[in-house]
Amino acid sequence: MRHPQAAGGAAEPVRGTGPETASEPVLETAPEPVPVAPPEGDALPDADADADAVHERDALLAKAVRRVLGSTGAYAAMVYLRSRDRRSLVLRTVAGVPLSIMSPFRRIAAAGPLPVAVCFRTGRSVTLSDPEDTMRRFPQLAVGLPYDFVSAFVPVEHGGERFGVLSVLWPASDDGVPAHEGEQLAPIASRLGAGLSELAAAGQSVEPGGDAVVVELPPPSAPTTRVGLFDWDVATGALAADAQFRAIFGFAPGEFDGTVGCLTGRIAPGDLPEFRAAARTALERGEVLAARLRVLGPGGRPYPVELWARVPGAVPGAMPGGGTHLVGAVLDVRTLTAAAAAVERLREGVFSLDPDGLVSYVNRAAEPLLRATREELVGHHPWEVLPWLADPFYENRYRAALLSQQPTTFLAARPPDAWLAFSLFPDGHGMTGRVVAAESPPDAVEAPAGPGPGAGRGDVGSTHHLLQLASALTEAVTVRDVCRAVAEEILPAFGGQELAIYGVHGQRLHLVSQAGYPDGFLDGFEGTPIDARVPGAEALSTGTPIFFESVRQLAAAYPGLALDEMGAWAFLPLIASGRPVGSCILGFDRARSFTLEERGLLTGLGGFIAQALERARLYDAEFALARGLQQALLPHRLPRVPGIRTAARYLPGTQGMEIGGDWYDAIVTGADLTLVIGDVEGHSVAAAAAMGQLRSAVRAFASGGEPPDQVLARTNRLLLDLDPGLLASCCLVRLTPADGTVRIGRAGHLPPLLRDPDGRAEALYVPGGPLLGVDERAGYPVNELRLRPGSLLVLYTDGLVEDPALAIDQGVDRLRAALAHGRAGEELEELAERLLREVGSTGRVDDVALLLTAFEGTGRAGGPATFVGAGGDEG
């Protein structure tokens, strides 16, 4: 729903008192609009309430980005909000940079590798100090925006609820993100989070919907054009005007008497006929547009104004008045006129581009240089109108200048034999360009004739979409990953609303993934033979993409085909190495044309998708086999021992096809319970096989009564004898329930954690030996301590605590802090879930094993847990 904007600066009600003048039209101000209340008993519809909620949310976002740009030296700011399913981050508000440039990044997977996603997942700010830092840490961002800028990403959250991310860009400098400016972002993001939290508490949705909002930045200087409003009663000659109108015509306070006769005394005598003719034209035709007059200023020097007027009765629904009133405005354009005249007098070409790269102004000198008129250029991209600028290199120079906020220059060859030098000067509102004739560079060849307008031109934005999808597909290893990457990259890039991916099984098409379709709509197409006469099957059987730009086209080509409410479609064959893999269908909610570039790009994307989908299907099959092997090697249940409770968790990594070598075990050894956790290096079937051998060895040695140090030493020698080329870490704990004695041996593994009954938690950095598989003579000291009833031991693998942004010790401390903050009466199973949720990462690469052991005690309670001895043997 559109909301009309109220016009500012209503005219002052000044009543004319002069005599009626039939021969001379005379002016009066329009009365202020009277608010119209809705009829009683009519409530605002829900749609209006929803729209108001959206406006309130977007107002908060716009205020935040304006505050960022007003208080820092940044030139662009954006806000991403989480999607309803929390799987994506959607660009909702942008200021200072064109939305077209950010189109490859309008929707970002929350589990992905981009800094926005990392900031959202971890809740920690991310700062990129230079392009090299960006390339090293986030190569996908560097591929999509290969320009010279620095950036910061700050989480938007409040009260433990994370809503999105504030993203800010600065021009590149040796100092990176200015420290004093970067410090201002967190309070702004926090205030935005508090505002969104209030909206959410009021039942309003804070998730994004619809297109991103581009926030208009305030002009770099005060407006140079003044506007005065008037209402002219032609029948009486009375004229009412606001203060701006009187100031434009040079009237001092009290000097204007409210008559047109008083006004005409300020108009240059030579322009009075034009003034009267404009009034007559307005009365006859209903309006007059941009009639140019000169007003006599101080000393009788004239300056230009423009008159815009119309008869109110000529506007549907306006107040009555017939042809007796003119209402309108007078524009003081002297500053703009002087500026334009100054630029027009230059002998070099000058032009202006808006933030989206569209030409908004061209001076007279630029026309012969560019061999194009203003009318041809204004409102278009230069590279669309001028064939010799159609190389993506030139658009890329514009993007580079805009995103680096640094001037840039380049040479271009204008056929048949001319060279032009371009200079671009950007700021947050657009770009001023300069073009002059230049000498041919020494190594230049003859200027090419160039293609026709738009012919064969690769679009830089489209290339970025292609690179983004290719990069995402290289990281997508399962069929689900591939489908998610396609949905998150292709649909936003091309403005599609529906996606369906079909795979071939037994010469029939079966749905693999879909997004945006009505419930049940695709059921009728399930199992369609690949030789059936439907567009998805025919695209695959012929190997040729099929595009329909309207419902009429599709209905004419396939009469009787079931249709939903889309208006255009692209059917892409998925063929890998000459083998049919499936079909990809994109639906668009409105009729649209597909340019040659878009058709070529979508065809190329179909090839990427087919290769990734075929590879992912093989991965899924191998992964299911390997994961089944690994699960079979882990214990299906833990033993029950009086006085001891245990709980365990195992989570596979969320990224990558291969499996890890993490394992845990609990072994009853006489009156004791031996707890084991370990991690074989690498992620492969070989790692899983080595894990199974080590688990069996540890279980055999421990069950035979060997002390912990001997169990580790013998396991170490076994791994060296097997020679799998792998190393492993292990932590072994033998617990005696009768008195709470614990004996700990470590082989390069992270320290166990201990929580006392009073809630104090610590990491037990007891001495240990090297990794298993390093040195056959290695020793593994055993450290002994005694537990009090109510104590809790935690064993874990590094997949739980490692984070690229933190040292491993910091990750261990995060786990310790989460363990210490448990609530009273928290069950072990609840604690295990909470630790995984609070400490583990949703984007973890490594597997996670977690083993919790609560000592309830069967004997008398002692003091705090203390170390009672250490050595290489047990007595």
PDB file of C-alpha atoms in Angstrom, residues 641-839:
ATOM      1  CA  VAL A 641      27.134 -47.941  37.877  1.00  0.00           C
ATOM      2  CA  PRO A 642      25.770 -47.229  41.376  1.00  0.00           C
ATOM      3  CA  GLY A 643      26.685 -43.729  42.512  1.00  0.00           C
ATOM      4  CA  ILE A 644      27.511 -42.541  38.997  1.00  0.00           C
ATOM      5  CA  ARG A 645      25.375 -41.030  36.252  1.00  0.00           C
ATOM      6  CA  THR A 646      26.592 -40.510  32.688  1.00  0.00           C
ATOM      7  CA  ALA A 647      25.372 -38.778  29.538  1.00  0.00           C
ATOM      8  CA  ALA A 648      26.989 -38.442  26.120  1.00  0.00           C
ATOM      9  CA  ARG A 649      26.515 -36.634  22.848  1.00  0.00           C
ATOM     10  CA  TYR A 650      28.060 -37.050  19.425  1.00  0.00           C
ATOM     11  CA  LEU A 651      27.476 -34.525  16.618  1.00  0.00           C
ATOM     12  CA  PRO A 652      28.911 -34.796  13.111  1.00  0.00           C
ATOM     13  CA  GLY A 653      30.420 -31.689  11.526  1.00  0.00           C
ATOM     14  CA  THR A 654      27.926 -29.506   9.648  1.00  0.00           C
ATOM     15  CA  GLN A 655      30.355 -28.738   6.804  1.00  0.00           C
ATOM     16  CA  GLY A 656      32.162 -31.185   4.589  1.00  0.00           C
ATOM     17  CA  MET A 657      31.342 -34.663   3.385  1.00  0.00           C
ATOM     18  CA  GLU A 658      33.988 -36.607   5.271  1.00  0.00           C
ATOM     19  CA  ILE A 659      33.581 -38.003   8.774  1.00  0.00           C
ATOM     20  CA  GLY A 660      35.841 -37.527  11.743  1.00  0.00           C
ATOM     21  CA  GLY A 661      37.543 -39.865  14.195  1.00  0.00           C
ATOM     22  CA  ASP A 662      35.986 -38.656  17.464  1.00  0.00           C
ATOM     23  CA  TRP A 663      34.922 -41.321  19.956  1.00  0.00           C
ATOM     24  CA  TYR A 664      33.909 -41.785  23.566  1.00  0.00           C
ATOM     25  CA  ASP A 665      33.441 -44.831  25.762  1.00  0.00           C
ATOM     26  CA  ALA A 666      32.586 -45.878  29.315  1.00  0.00           C
ATOM     27  CA  ILE A 667      34.036 -49.233  30.496  1.00  0.00           C
ATOM     28  CA  VAL A 668      33.282 -51.069  33.717  1.00  0.00           C
ATOM     29  CA  THR A 669      36.632 -52.316  35.054  1.00  0.00           C
ATOM     30  CA  GLY A 670      35.945 -54.296  38.243  1.00  0.00           C
ATOM     31  CA  ALA A 671      34.668 -51.874  40.846  1.00  0.00           C
ATOM     32  CA  ASP A 672      35.742 -48.871  38.790  1.00  0.00           C
ATOM     33  CA  LEU A 673      34.422 -47.052  35.747  1.00  0.00           C
ATOM     34  CA  THR A 674      36.882 -46.045  33.044  1.00  0.00           C
ATOM     35  CA  LEU A 675      35.865 -43.018  30.962  1.00  0.00           C
ATOM     36  CA  VAL A 676      37.536 -42.476  27.591  1.00  0.00           C
ATOM     37  CA  ILE A 677      37.370 -39.760  24.969  1.00  0.00           C
ATOM     38  CA  GLY A 678      39.580 -39.460  21.885  1.00  0.00           C
ATOM     39  CA  ASP A 679      40.027 -37.869  18.487  1.00  0.00           C
ATOM     40  CA  VAL A 680      41.877 -39.299  15.488  1.00  0.00           C
ATOM     41  CA  GLU A 681      43.239 -36.555  13.233  1.00  0.00           C
ATOM     42  CA  GLY A 682      41.650 -36.011   9.844  1.00  0.00           C
ATOM     43  CA  HIS A 683      38.182 -36.447   8.388  1.00  0.00           C
ATOM     44  CA  SER A 684      38.005 -39.600   6.324  1.00  0.00           C
ATOM     45  CA  VAL A 685      36.953 -43.217   6.292  1.00  0.00           C
ATOM     46  CA  ALA A 686      40.553 -44.029   7.284  1.00  0.00           C
ATOM     47  CA  ALA A 687      40.172 -41.821  10.378  1.00  0.00           C
ATOM     48  CA  ALA A 688      36.949 -43.617  11.291  1.00  0.00           C
ATOM     49  CA  ALA A 689      38.610 -47.007  10.813  1.00  0.00           C
ATOM     50  CA  ALA A 690      41.578 -45.979  12.982  1.00  0.00           C
ATOM     51  CA  MET A 691      39.131 -44.717  15.586  1.00  0.00           C
ATOM     52  CA  GLY A 692      37.420 -48.113  15.690  1.00  0.00           C
ATOM     53  CA  GLN A 693      40.749 -49.895  16.167  1.00  0.00           C
ATOM     54  CA  LEU A 694      41.834 -47.542  18.949  1.00  0.00           C
ATOM     55  CA  ARG A 695      38.510 -47.783  20.748  1.00  0.00           C
ATOM     56  CA  SER A 696      38.706 -51.582  20.668  1.00  0.00           C
ATOM     57  CA  ALA A 697      42.315 -51.493  21.904  1.00  0.00           C
ATOM     58  CA  VAL A 698      41.571 -49.111  24.785  1.00  0.00           C
ATOM     59  CA  ARG A 699      38.544 -51.185  25.796  1.00  0.00           C
ATOM     60  CA  ALA A 700      40.585 -54.412  25.719  1.00  0.00           C
ATOM     61  CA  PHE A 701      43.535 -52.988  27.680  1.00  0.00           C
ATOM     62  CA  ALA A 702      41.298 -51.244  30.251  1.00  0.00           C
ATOM     63  CA  SER A 703      39.068 -54.301  30.732  1.00  0.00           C
ATOM     64  CA  GLY A 704      42.186 -56.386  31.451  1.00  0.00           C
ATOM     65  CA  GLY A 705      42.955 -54.285  34.511  1.00  0.00           C
ATOM     66  CA  GLU A 706      45.814 -52.235  33.057  1.00  0.00           C
ATOM     67  CA  PRO A 707      46.376 -48.882  34.855  1.00  0.00           C
ATOM     68  CA  PRO A 708      45.631 -45.715  32.830  1.00  0.00           C
ATOM     69  CA  ASP A 709      49.262 -44.962  32.003  1.00  0.00           C
ATOM     70  CA  GLN A 710      49.807 -48.473  30.633  1.00  0.00           C
ATOM     71  CA  VAL A 711      46.551 -48.385  28.664  1.00  0.00           C
ATOM     72  CA  LEU A 712      47.734 -45.219  26.897  1.00  0.00           C
ATOM     73  CA  ALA A 713      51.276 -46.487  26.383  1.00  0.00           C
ATOM     74  CA  ARG A 714      50.144 -49.794  24.875  1.00  0.00           C
ATOM     75  CA  THR A 715      47.579 -48.021  22.679  1.00  0.00           C
ATOM     76  CA  ASN A 716      50.333 -45.678  21.498  1.00  0.00           C
ATOM     77  CA  ARG A 717      52.545 -48.584  20.465  1.00  0.00           C
ATOM     78  CA  LEU A 718      49.624 -50.302  18.735  1.00  0.00           C
ATOM     79  CA  LEU A 719      48.908 -47.213  16.638  1.00  0.00           C
ATOM     80  CA  LEU A 720      52.570 -47.047  15.593  1.00  0.00           C
ATOM     81  CA  ASP A 721      52.500 -50.739  14.669  1.00  0.00           C
ATOM     82  CA  LEU A 722      49.353 -50.250  12.575  1.00  0.00           C
ATOM     83  CA  ASP A 723      51.087 -47.340  10.848  1.00  0.00           C
ATOM     84  CA  PRO A 724      47.952 -45.667   9.453  1.00  0.00           C
ATOM     85  CA  GLY A 725      49.830 -42.397   9.065  1.00  0.00           C
ATOM     86  CA  LEU A 726      47.478 -40.778  11.582  1.00  0.00           C
ATOM     87  CA  LEU A 727      47.862 -39.314  15.065  1.00  0.00           C
ATOM     88  CA  ALA A 728      45.299 -39.361  17.850  1.00  0.00           C
ATOM     89  CA  SER A 729      44.623 -37.633  21.140  1.00  0.00           C
ATOM     90  CA  CYS A 730      43.026 -39.351  24.116  1.00  0.00           C
ATOM     91  CA  CYS A 731      41.992 -38.649  27.685  1.00  0.00           C
ATOM     92  CA  LEU A 732      41.391 -41.579  30.028  1.00  0.00           C
ATOM     93  CA  VAL A 733      39.801 -41.215  33.477  1.00  0.00           C
ATOM     94  CA  ARG A 734      39.394 -44.078  35.970  1.00  0.00           C
ATOM     95  CA  LEU A 735      36.786 -43.344  38.645  1.00  0.00           C
ATOM     96  CA  THR A 736      36.370 -45.384  41.843  1.00  0.00           C
ATOM     97  CA  PRO A 737      32.794 -44.900  43.063  1.00  0.00           C
ATOM     98  CA  ALA A 738      33.564 -46.113  46.571  1.00  0.00           C
ATOM     99  CA  ASP A 739      35.654 -43.098  47.582  1.00  0.00           C
ATOM    100  CA  GLY A 740      35.518 -40.722  44.595  1.00  0.00           C
ATOM    101  CA  THR A 741      39.146 -41.291  43.605  1.00  0.00           C
ATOM    102  CA  VAL A 742      39.874 -40.217  40.040  1.00  0.00           C
ATOM    103  CA  ARG A 743      43.026 -41.096  38.067  1.00  0.00           C
ATOM    104  CA  ILE A 744      43.582 -39.032  34.900  1.00  0.00           C
ATOM    105  CA  GLY A 745      45.894 -39.749  31.987  1.00  0.00           C
ATOM    106  CA  ARG A 746      46.199 -37.508  28.930  1.00  0.00           C
ATOM    107  CA  ALA A 747      47.770 -38.097  25.533  1.00  0.00           C
ATOM    108  CA  GLY A 748      47.800 -34.693  23.869  1.00  0.00           C
ATOM    109  CA  HIS A 749      44.109 -34.185  24.622  1.00  0.00           C
ATOM    110  CA  LEU A 750      42.329 -31.111  25.965  1.00  0.00           C
ATOM    111  CA  PRO A 751      41.962 -30.983  29.777  1.00  0.00           C
ATOM    112  CA  PRO A 752      38.838 -32.406  31.425  1.00  0.00           C
ATOM    113  CA  LEU A 753      36.615 -29.965  33.305  1.00  0.00           C
ATOM    114  CA  LEU A 754      35.484 -30.411  36.902  1.00  0.00           C
ATOM    115  CA  ARG A 755      32.521 -28.706  38.561  1.00  0.00           C
ATOM    116  CA  ASP A 756      32.402 -28.909  42.351  1.00  0.00           C
ATOM    117  CA  PRO A 757      29.099 -29.272  44.229  1.00  0.00           C
ATOM    118  CA  ASP A 758      29.226 -25.545  45.042  1.00  0.00           C
ATOM    119  CA  GLY A 759      29.137 -24.726  41.312  1.00  0.00           C
ATOM    120  CA  ARG A 760      32.780 -23.687  40.895  1.00  0.00           C
ATOM    121  CA  ALA A 761      34.214 -25.040  37.635  1.00  0.00           C
ATOM    122  CA  GLU A 762      37.818 -25.415  36.542  1.00  0.00           C
ATOM    123  CA  ALA A 763      39.879 -26.942  33.753  1.00  0.00           C
ATOM    124  CA  LEU A 764      42.194 -29.704  35.002  1.00  0.00           C
ATOM    125  CA  TYR A 765      45.423 -28.887  33.189  1.00  0.00           C
ATOM    126  CA  VAL A 766      47.169 -31.954  34.618  1.00  0.00           C
ATOM    127  CA  PRO A 767      50.482 -33.053  33.078  1.00  0.00           C
ATOM    128  CA  GLY A 768      50.189 -35.487  30.197  1.00  0.00           C
ATOM    129  CA  GLY A 769      52.104 -37.178  27.403  1.00  0.00           C
ATOM    130  CA  PRO A 770      52.330 -36.580  23.647  1.00  0.00           C
ATOM    131  CA  LEU A 771      49.793 -37.545  21.029  1.00  0.00           C
ATOM    132  CA  LEU A 772      49.363 -41.233  20.316  1.00  0.00           C
ATOM    133  CA  GLY A 773      51.385 -42.347  17.294  1.00  0.00           C
ATOM    134  CA  VAL A 774      54.329 -39.980  17.792  1.00  0.00           C
ATOM    135  CA  ASP A 775      56.920 -41.772  19.959  1.00  0.00           C
ATOM    136  CA  GLU A 776      56.859 -45.439  20.943  1.00  0.00           C
ATOM    137  CA  ARG A 777      58.846 -44.674  24.119  1.00  0.00           C
ATOM    138  CA  ALA A 778      56.490 -41.949  25.320  1.00  0.00           C
ATOM    139  CA  GLY A 779      55.244 -42.042  28.910  1.00  0.00           C
ATOM    140  CA  TYR A 780      51.875 -40.881  30.153  1.00  0.00           C
ATOM    141  CA  PRO A 781      51.826 -39.693  33.777  1.00  0.00           C
ATOM    142  CA  VAL A 782      48.711 -40.332  35.857  1.00  0.00           C
ATOM    143  CA  ASN A 783      47.321 -37.634  38.143  1.00  0.00           C
ATOM    144  CA  GLU A 784      45.000 -38.506  41.004  1.00  0.00           C
ATOM    145  CA  LEU A 785      42.372 -36.470  42.800  1.00  0.00           C
ATOM    146  CA  ARG A 786      39.380 -37.153  45.013  1.00  0.00           C
ATOM    147  CA  LEU A 787      35.851 -35.932  44.277  1.00  0.00           C
ATOM    148  CA  ARG A 788      33.109 -34.851  46.613  1.00  0.00           C
ATOM    149  CA  PRO A 789      29.590 -36.197  46.041  1.00  0.00           C
ATOM    150  CA  GLY A 790      27.794 -33.864  43.639  1.00  0.00           C
ATOM    151  CA  SER A 791      30.906 -33.272  41.514  1.00  0.00           C
ATOM    152  CA  LEU A 792      30.706 -33.385  37.730  1.00  0.00           C
ATOM    153  CA  LEU A 793      33.416 -34.334  35.204  1.00  0.00           C
ATOM    154  CA  VAL A 794      33.244 -33.218  31.562  1.00  0.00           C
ATOM    155  CA  LEU A 795      35.279 -34.834  28.767  1.00  0.00           C
ATOM    156  CA  TYR A 796      35.054 -33.374  25.239  1.00  0.00           C
ATOM    157  CA  THR A 797      36.795 -33.134  21.870  1.00  0.00           C
ATOM    158  CA  ASP A 798      38.130 -29.964  20.262  1.00  0.00           C
ATOM    159  CA  GLY A 799      35.200 -29.657  17.842  1.00  0.00           C
ATOM    160  CA  LEU A 800      33.147 -28.265  20.744  1.00  0.00           C
ATOM    161  CA  VAL A 801      35.502 -25.455  21.761  1.00  0.00           C
ATOM    162  CA  GLU A 802      37.498 -24.473  18.662  1.00  0.00           C
ATOM    163  CA  ASP A 803      36.638 -21.240  16.909  1.00  0.00           C
ATOM    164  CA  PRO A 804      38.720 -19.491  14.196  1.00  0.00           C
ATOM    165  CA  ALA A 805      38.312 -16.201  16.063  1.00  0.00           C
ATOM    166  CA  LEU A 806      39.543 -17.541  19.442  1.00  0.00           C
ATOM    167  CA  ALA A 807      42.594 -19.239  20.893  1.00  0.00           C
ATOM    168  CA  ILE A 808      41.829 -22.792  21.979  1.00  0.00           C
ATOM    169  CA  ASP A 809      42.322 -21.867  25.662  1.00  0.00           C
ATOM    170  CA  GLN A 810      39.633 -19.210  25.296  1.00  0.00           C
ATOM    171  CA  GLY A 811      37.286 -21.824  23.863  1.00  0.00           C
ATOM    172  CA  VAL A 812      37.970 -24.095  26.846  1.00  0.00           C
ATOM    173  CA  ASP A 813      37.248 -21.188  29.187  1.00  0.00           C
ATOM    174  CA  ARG A 814      33.924 -20.524  27.436  1.00  0.00           C
ATOM    175  CA  LEU A 815      32.975 -24.140  28.112  1.00  0.00           C
ATOM    176  CA  ARG A 816      34.097 -23.798  31.737  1.00  0.00           C
ATOM    177  CA  ALA A 817      31.982 -20.657  32.197  1.00  0.00           C
ATOM    178  CA  ALA A 818      28.910 -22.329  30.658  1.00  0.00           C
ATOM    179  CA  LEU A 819      29.405 -25.329  32.954  1.00  0.00           C
ATOM    180  CA  ALA A 820      29.637 -23.085  36.040  1.00  0.00           C
ATOM    181  CA  HIS A 821      26.400 -21.250  35.182  1.00  0.00           C
ATOM    182  CA  GLY A 822      24.160 -24.296  35.423  1.00  0.00           C
ATOM    183  CA  ARG A 823      20.894 -23.959  37.305  1.00  0.00           C
ATOM    184  CA  ALA A 824      20.023 -25.925  40.391  1.00  0.00           C
ATOM    185  CA  GLY A 825      18.513 -29.321  39.636  1.00  0.00           C
ATOM    186  CA  GLU A 826      19.650 -29.344  36.008  1.00  0.00           C
ATOM    187  CA  GLU A 827      19.629 -32.913  34.694  1.00  0.00           C
ATOM    188  CA  LEU A 828      22.634 -34.310  32.840  1.00  0.00           C
ATOM    189  CA  GLU A 829      20.720 -34.610  29.562  1.00  0.00           C
ATOM    190  CA  GLU A 830      19.587 -30.993  29.834  1.00  0.00           C
ATOM    191  CA  LEU A 831      23.137 -29.914  30.662  1.00  0.00           C
ATOM    192  CA  ALA A 832      24.534 -31.742  27.632  1.00  0.00           C
ATOM    193  CA  GLU A 833      22.062 -29.969  25.319  1.00  0.00           C
ATOM    194  CA  ARG A 834      22.773 -26.597  26.897  1.00  0.00           C
ATOM    195  CA  LEU A 835      26.537 -26.941  26.536  1.00  0.00           C
ATOM    196  CA  LEU A 836      26.193 -27.854  22.862  1.00  0.00           C
ATOM    197  CA  ARG A 837      23.840 -24.932  22.316  1.00  0.00           C
ATOM    198  CA  GLU A 838      25.800 -22.269  24.214  1.00  0.00           C
ATOM    199  CA  VAL A 839      29.352 -23.297  23.341  1.00  0.00           C
TER     200      VAL A 839
END
